CSV table of C-alpha atoms and ligand atoms in Angstrom, one decimal:
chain,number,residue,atom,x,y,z
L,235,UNK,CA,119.2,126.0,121.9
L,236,UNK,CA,116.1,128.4,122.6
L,237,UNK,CA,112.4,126.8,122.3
L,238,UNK,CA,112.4,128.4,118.7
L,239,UNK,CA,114.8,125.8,117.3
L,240,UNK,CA,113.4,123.2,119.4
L,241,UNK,CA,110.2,122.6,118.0
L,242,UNK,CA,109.0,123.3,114.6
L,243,UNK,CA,105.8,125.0,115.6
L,244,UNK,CA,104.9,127.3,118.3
L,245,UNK,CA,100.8,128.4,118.8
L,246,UNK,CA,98.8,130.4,121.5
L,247,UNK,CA,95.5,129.2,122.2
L,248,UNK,CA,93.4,131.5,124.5
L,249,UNK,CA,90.5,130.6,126.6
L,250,UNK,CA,87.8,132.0,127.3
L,251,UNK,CA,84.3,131.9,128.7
L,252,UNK,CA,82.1,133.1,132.3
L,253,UNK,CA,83.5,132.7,135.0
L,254,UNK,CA,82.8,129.7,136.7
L,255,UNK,CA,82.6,127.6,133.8
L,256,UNK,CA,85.3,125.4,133.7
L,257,UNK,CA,88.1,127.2,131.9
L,258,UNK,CA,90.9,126.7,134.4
L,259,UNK,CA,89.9,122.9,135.5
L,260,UNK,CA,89.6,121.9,131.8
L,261,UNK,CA,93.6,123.5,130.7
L,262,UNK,CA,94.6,121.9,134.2
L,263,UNK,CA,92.9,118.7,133.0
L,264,UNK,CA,94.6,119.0,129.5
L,265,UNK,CA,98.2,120.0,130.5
L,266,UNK,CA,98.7,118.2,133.8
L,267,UNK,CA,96.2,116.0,133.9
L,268,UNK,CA,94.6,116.7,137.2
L,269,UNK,CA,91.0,117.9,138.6
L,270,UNK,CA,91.0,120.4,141.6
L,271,UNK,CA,87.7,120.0,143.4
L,272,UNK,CA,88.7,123.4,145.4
L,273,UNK,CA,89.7,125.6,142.3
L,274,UNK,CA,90.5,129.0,143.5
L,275,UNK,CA,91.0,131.4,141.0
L,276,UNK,CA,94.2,133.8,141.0
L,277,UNK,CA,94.9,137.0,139.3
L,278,UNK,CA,97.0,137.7,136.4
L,279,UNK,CA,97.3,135.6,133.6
L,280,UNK,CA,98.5,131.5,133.7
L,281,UNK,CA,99.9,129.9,131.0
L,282,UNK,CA,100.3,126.4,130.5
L,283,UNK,CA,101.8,124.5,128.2
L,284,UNK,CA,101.3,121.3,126.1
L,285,UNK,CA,103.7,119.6,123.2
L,286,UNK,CA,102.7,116.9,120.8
L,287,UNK,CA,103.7,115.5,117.8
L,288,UNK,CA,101.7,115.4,114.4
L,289,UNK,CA,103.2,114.8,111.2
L,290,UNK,CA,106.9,114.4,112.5
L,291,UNK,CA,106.5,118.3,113.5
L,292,UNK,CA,107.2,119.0,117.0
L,293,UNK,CA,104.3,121.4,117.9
L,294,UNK,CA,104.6,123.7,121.4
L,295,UNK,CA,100.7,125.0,122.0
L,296,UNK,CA,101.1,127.8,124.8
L,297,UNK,CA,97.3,127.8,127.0
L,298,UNK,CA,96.6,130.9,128.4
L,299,UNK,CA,94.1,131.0,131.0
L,300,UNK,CA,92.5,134.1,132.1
L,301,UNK,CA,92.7,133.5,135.6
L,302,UNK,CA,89.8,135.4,137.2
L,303,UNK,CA,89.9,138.9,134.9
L,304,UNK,CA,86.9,137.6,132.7
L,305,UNK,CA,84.7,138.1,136.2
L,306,UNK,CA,85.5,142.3,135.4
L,307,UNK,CA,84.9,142.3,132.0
L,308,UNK,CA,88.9,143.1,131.8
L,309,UNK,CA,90.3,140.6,129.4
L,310,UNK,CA,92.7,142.7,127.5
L,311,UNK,CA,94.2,142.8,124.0
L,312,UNK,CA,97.4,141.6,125.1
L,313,UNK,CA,95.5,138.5,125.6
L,314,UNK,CA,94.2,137.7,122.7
L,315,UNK,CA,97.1,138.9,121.4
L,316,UNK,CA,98.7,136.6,118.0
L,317,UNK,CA,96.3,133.7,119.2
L,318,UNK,CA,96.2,130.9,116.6
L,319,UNK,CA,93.0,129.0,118.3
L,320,UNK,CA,90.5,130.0,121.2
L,321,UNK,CA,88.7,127.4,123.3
L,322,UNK,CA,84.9,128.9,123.8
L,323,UNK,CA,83.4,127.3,127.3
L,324,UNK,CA,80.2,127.5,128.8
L,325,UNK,CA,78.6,125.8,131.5
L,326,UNK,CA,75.9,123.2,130.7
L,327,UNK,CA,74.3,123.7,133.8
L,328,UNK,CA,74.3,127.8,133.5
L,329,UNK,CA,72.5,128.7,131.1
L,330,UNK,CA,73.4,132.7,130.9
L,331,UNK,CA,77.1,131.4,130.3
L,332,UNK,CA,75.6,130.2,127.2
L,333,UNK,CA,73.8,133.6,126.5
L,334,UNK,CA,77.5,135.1,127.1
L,335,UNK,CA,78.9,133.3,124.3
L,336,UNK,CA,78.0,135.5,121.4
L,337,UNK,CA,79.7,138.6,123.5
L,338,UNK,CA,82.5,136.6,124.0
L,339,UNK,CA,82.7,135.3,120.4
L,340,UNK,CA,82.5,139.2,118.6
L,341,UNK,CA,85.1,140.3,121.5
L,342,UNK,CA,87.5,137.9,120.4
L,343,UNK,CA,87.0,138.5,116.7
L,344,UNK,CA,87.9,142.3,117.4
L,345,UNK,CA,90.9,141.4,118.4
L,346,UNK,CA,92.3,138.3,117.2
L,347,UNK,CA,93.0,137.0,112.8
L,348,UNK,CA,89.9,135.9,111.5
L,349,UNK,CA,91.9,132.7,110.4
L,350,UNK,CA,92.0,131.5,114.0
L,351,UNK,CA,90.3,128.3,114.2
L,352,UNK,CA,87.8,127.7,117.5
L,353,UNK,CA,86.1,125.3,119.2
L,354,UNK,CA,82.8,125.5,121.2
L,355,UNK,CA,83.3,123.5,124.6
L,356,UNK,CA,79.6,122.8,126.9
L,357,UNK,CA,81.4,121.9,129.9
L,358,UNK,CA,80.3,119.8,133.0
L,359,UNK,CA,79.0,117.0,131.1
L,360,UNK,CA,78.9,115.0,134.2
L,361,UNK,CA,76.1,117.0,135.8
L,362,UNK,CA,73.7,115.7,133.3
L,363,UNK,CA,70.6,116.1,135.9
L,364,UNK,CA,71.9,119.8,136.1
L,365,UNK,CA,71.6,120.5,132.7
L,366,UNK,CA,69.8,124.1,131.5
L,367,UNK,CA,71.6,124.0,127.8
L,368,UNK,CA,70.2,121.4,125.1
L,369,UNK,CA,73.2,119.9,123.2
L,370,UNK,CA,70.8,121.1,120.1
L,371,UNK,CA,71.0,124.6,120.7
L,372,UNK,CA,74.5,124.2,121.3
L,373,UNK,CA,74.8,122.6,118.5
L,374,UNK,CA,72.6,125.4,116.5
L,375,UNK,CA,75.2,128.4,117.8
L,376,UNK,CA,78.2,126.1,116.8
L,377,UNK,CA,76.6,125.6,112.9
L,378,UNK,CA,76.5,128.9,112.8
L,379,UNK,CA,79.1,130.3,113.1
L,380,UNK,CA,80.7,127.3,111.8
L,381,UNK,CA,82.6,126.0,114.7
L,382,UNK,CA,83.4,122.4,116.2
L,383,UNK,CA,81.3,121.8,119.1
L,384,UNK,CA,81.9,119.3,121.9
L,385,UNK,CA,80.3,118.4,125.6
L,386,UNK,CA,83.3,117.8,127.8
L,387,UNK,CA,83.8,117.3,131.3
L,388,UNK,CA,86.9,118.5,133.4
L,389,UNK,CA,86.1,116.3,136.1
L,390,UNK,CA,85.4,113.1,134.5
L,391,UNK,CA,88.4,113.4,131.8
L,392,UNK,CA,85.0,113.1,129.3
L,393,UNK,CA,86.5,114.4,125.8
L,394,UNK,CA,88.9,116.5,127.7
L,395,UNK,CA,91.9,115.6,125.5
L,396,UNK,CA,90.0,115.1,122.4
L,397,UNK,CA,88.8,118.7,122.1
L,398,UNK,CA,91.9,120.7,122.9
L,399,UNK,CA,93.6,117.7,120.2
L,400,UNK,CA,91.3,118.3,117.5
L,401,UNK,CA,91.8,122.1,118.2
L,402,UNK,CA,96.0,121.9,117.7
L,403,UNK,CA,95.4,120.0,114.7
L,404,UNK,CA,93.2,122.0,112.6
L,405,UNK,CA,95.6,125.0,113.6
L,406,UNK,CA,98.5,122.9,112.7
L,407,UNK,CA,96.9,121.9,109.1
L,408,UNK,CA,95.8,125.4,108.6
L,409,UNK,CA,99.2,126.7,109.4
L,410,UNK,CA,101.4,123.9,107.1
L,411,UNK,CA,98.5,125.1,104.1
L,412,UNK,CA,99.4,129.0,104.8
L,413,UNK,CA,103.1,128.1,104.7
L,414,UNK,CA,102.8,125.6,101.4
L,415,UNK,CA,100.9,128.2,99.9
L,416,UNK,CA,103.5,131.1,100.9
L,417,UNK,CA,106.7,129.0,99.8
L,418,UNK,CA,104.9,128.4,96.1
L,419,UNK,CA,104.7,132.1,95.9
L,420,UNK,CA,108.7,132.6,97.1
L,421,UNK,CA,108.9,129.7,94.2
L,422,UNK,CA,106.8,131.6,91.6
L,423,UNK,CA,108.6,134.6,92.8
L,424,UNK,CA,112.1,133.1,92.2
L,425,UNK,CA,113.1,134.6,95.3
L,426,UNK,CA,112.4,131.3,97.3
L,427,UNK,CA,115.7,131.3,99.8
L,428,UNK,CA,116.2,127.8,102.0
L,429,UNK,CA,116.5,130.0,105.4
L,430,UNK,CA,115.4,129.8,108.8
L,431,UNK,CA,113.7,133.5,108.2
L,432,UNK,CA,110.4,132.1,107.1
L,433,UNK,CA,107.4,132.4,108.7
L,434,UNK,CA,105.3,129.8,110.7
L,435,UNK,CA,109.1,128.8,112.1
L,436,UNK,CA,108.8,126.4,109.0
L,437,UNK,CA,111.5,123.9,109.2
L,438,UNK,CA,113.9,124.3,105.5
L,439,UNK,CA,112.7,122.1,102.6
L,440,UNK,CA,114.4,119.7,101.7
L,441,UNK,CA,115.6,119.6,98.0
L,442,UNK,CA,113.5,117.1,96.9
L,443,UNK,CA,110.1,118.9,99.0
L,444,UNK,CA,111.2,122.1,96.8
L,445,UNK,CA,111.1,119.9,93.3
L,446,UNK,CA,108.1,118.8,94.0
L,447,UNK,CA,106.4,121.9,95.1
L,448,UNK,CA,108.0,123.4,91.8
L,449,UNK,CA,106.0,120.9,89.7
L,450,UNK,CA,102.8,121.7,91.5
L,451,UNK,CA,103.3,125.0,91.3
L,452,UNK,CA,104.9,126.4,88.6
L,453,UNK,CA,103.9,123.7,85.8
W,765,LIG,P1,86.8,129.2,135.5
W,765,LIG,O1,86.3,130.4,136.3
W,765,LIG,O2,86.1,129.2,134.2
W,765,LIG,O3,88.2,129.1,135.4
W,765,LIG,O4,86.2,127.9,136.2
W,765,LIG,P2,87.0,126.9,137.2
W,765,LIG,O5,87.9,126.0,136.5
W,765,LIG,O6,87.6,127.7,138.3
W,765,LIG,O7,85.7,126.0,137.8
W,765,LIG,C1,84.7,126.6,138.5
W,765,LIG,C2,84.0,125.6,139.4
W,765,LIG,O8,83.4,124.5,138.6
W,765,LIG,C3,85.0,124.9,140.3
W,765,LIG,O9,84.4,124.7,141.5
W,765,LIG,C4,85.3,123.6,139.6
W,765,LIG,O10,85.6,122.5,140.5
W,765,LIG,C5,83.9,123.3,138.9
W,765,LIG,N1,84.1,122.5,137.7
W,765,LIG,C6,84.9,122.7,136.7
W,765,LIG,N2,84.8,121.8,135.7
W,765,LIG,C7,83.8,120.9,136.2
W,765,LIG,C8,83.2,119.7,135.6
W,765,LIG,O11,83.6,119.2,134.5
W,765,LIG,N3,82.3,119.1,136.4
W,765,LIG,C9,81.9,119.6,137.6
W,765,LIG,N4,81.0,118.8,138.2
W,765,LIG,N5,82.5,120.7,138.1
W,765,LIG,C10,83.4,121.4,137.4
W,766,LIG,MG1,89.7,130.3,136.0
């Protein structure tokens, strides 16, 4: 059975960010659960991985962590490549890795769908008496460009979970709209065909799923 047939959905989230600010610690955080005090960064890209359930789907979110290329400006398209979501981080305590994020932000919209959903990230949340970024100006770059914004911390475990989670789930509800959406035009079509070959690795309808999308749809 290959990881296709196993679970029903498959994304790539990409992260990105300064170096320095967290990226790395907060996926380890997410995926394994840990916090490495001596983070060294490595070359080439990591990818980590992280499966939950919502809706009865079985969902496979594939992390990809720079690791270290963001410190030569060399993060390449292949990276962004087909990414579904991006996690935005900046440090709370730097406050040029806050400047950084509009680059970062138009550099990922060159390359990636303009349906990808994001989330801003102010990480370090723990170093409070460190802090050089206002949650309100945070909060003013996330409004605007109309993004979910959250202070996390990657050593505490503070929202950690919670932001990645919110992040899989609006991808997930965006993806299952895209794929109702596409199957009522196979419907309206009357070319609708009950095969593995549709996109978003949708799982076939069941008989009953199709009647009722045919009422909704073609009434
Ligand atoms: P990256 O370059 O963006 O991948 O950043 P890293 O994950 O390598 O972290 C850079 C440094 O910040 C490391 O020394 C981490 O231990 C530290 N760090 C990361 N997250 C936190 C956090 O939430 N709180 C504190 N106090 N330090 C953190
Ligand atoms: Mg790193």
């Amino acid at each position: 059975m290959s990881i296709q047939d196993e679970f029903d959905y498959i994304f790539k989230v990409v992260v990105i960010g300064d170096s320095g600010a967290g990226k790395t610690s907060l996926i380890k955080q997410f995926s394994l659960g840990e916090f490495d005090k001596e983070m060294r960064s490595t070359l080439g890209v990591e990818l980590f991985v992280y499966n939950n359930v919502i809706a009865d789907k079985k969902i496979r979110t594939q992390i990809w962590d720079t690791a270290g290329q963001e410190r030569f400006k060399a993060v390449t398209n292949l990276y962004y490549r087909k990414a579904s979501g991006v996690v935005l981080v900046y440090d709370i305590t730097n406050h040029s890795s806050f400047r950084n994020l509009q680059n970062w932000l138009s550099e990922a919209q060159i390359h990636i769908d303009p349906d990808a959903c994001v989330i801003l990230l102010g990480n370090k949340s723990d170093l409070r008496h460190l802090r050089a970024v206002t949650r309100d100006e945070a909060e003013q770059f996330a409004k605007k460009h109309d993004i979910n914004f959250l202070e996390v911390s990657a050593k505490d475990n503070a929202n950690v979970k919670y932001g990645f989670e919110s992040l899989i789930s609006e991808i997930y509800h965006l993806h299952s709209f895209k794929q109702t959406e596409y199957e009522c035009r196979q419907i309206q079509n009357g070319s609708v065909t009950l095969t593995s070959a549709q996109p978003y690795n949708a799982a076939s309808i069941s008989q009953e799923k199709l009647k009722q999308m045919r009422e909704k749809c073609c009434s």
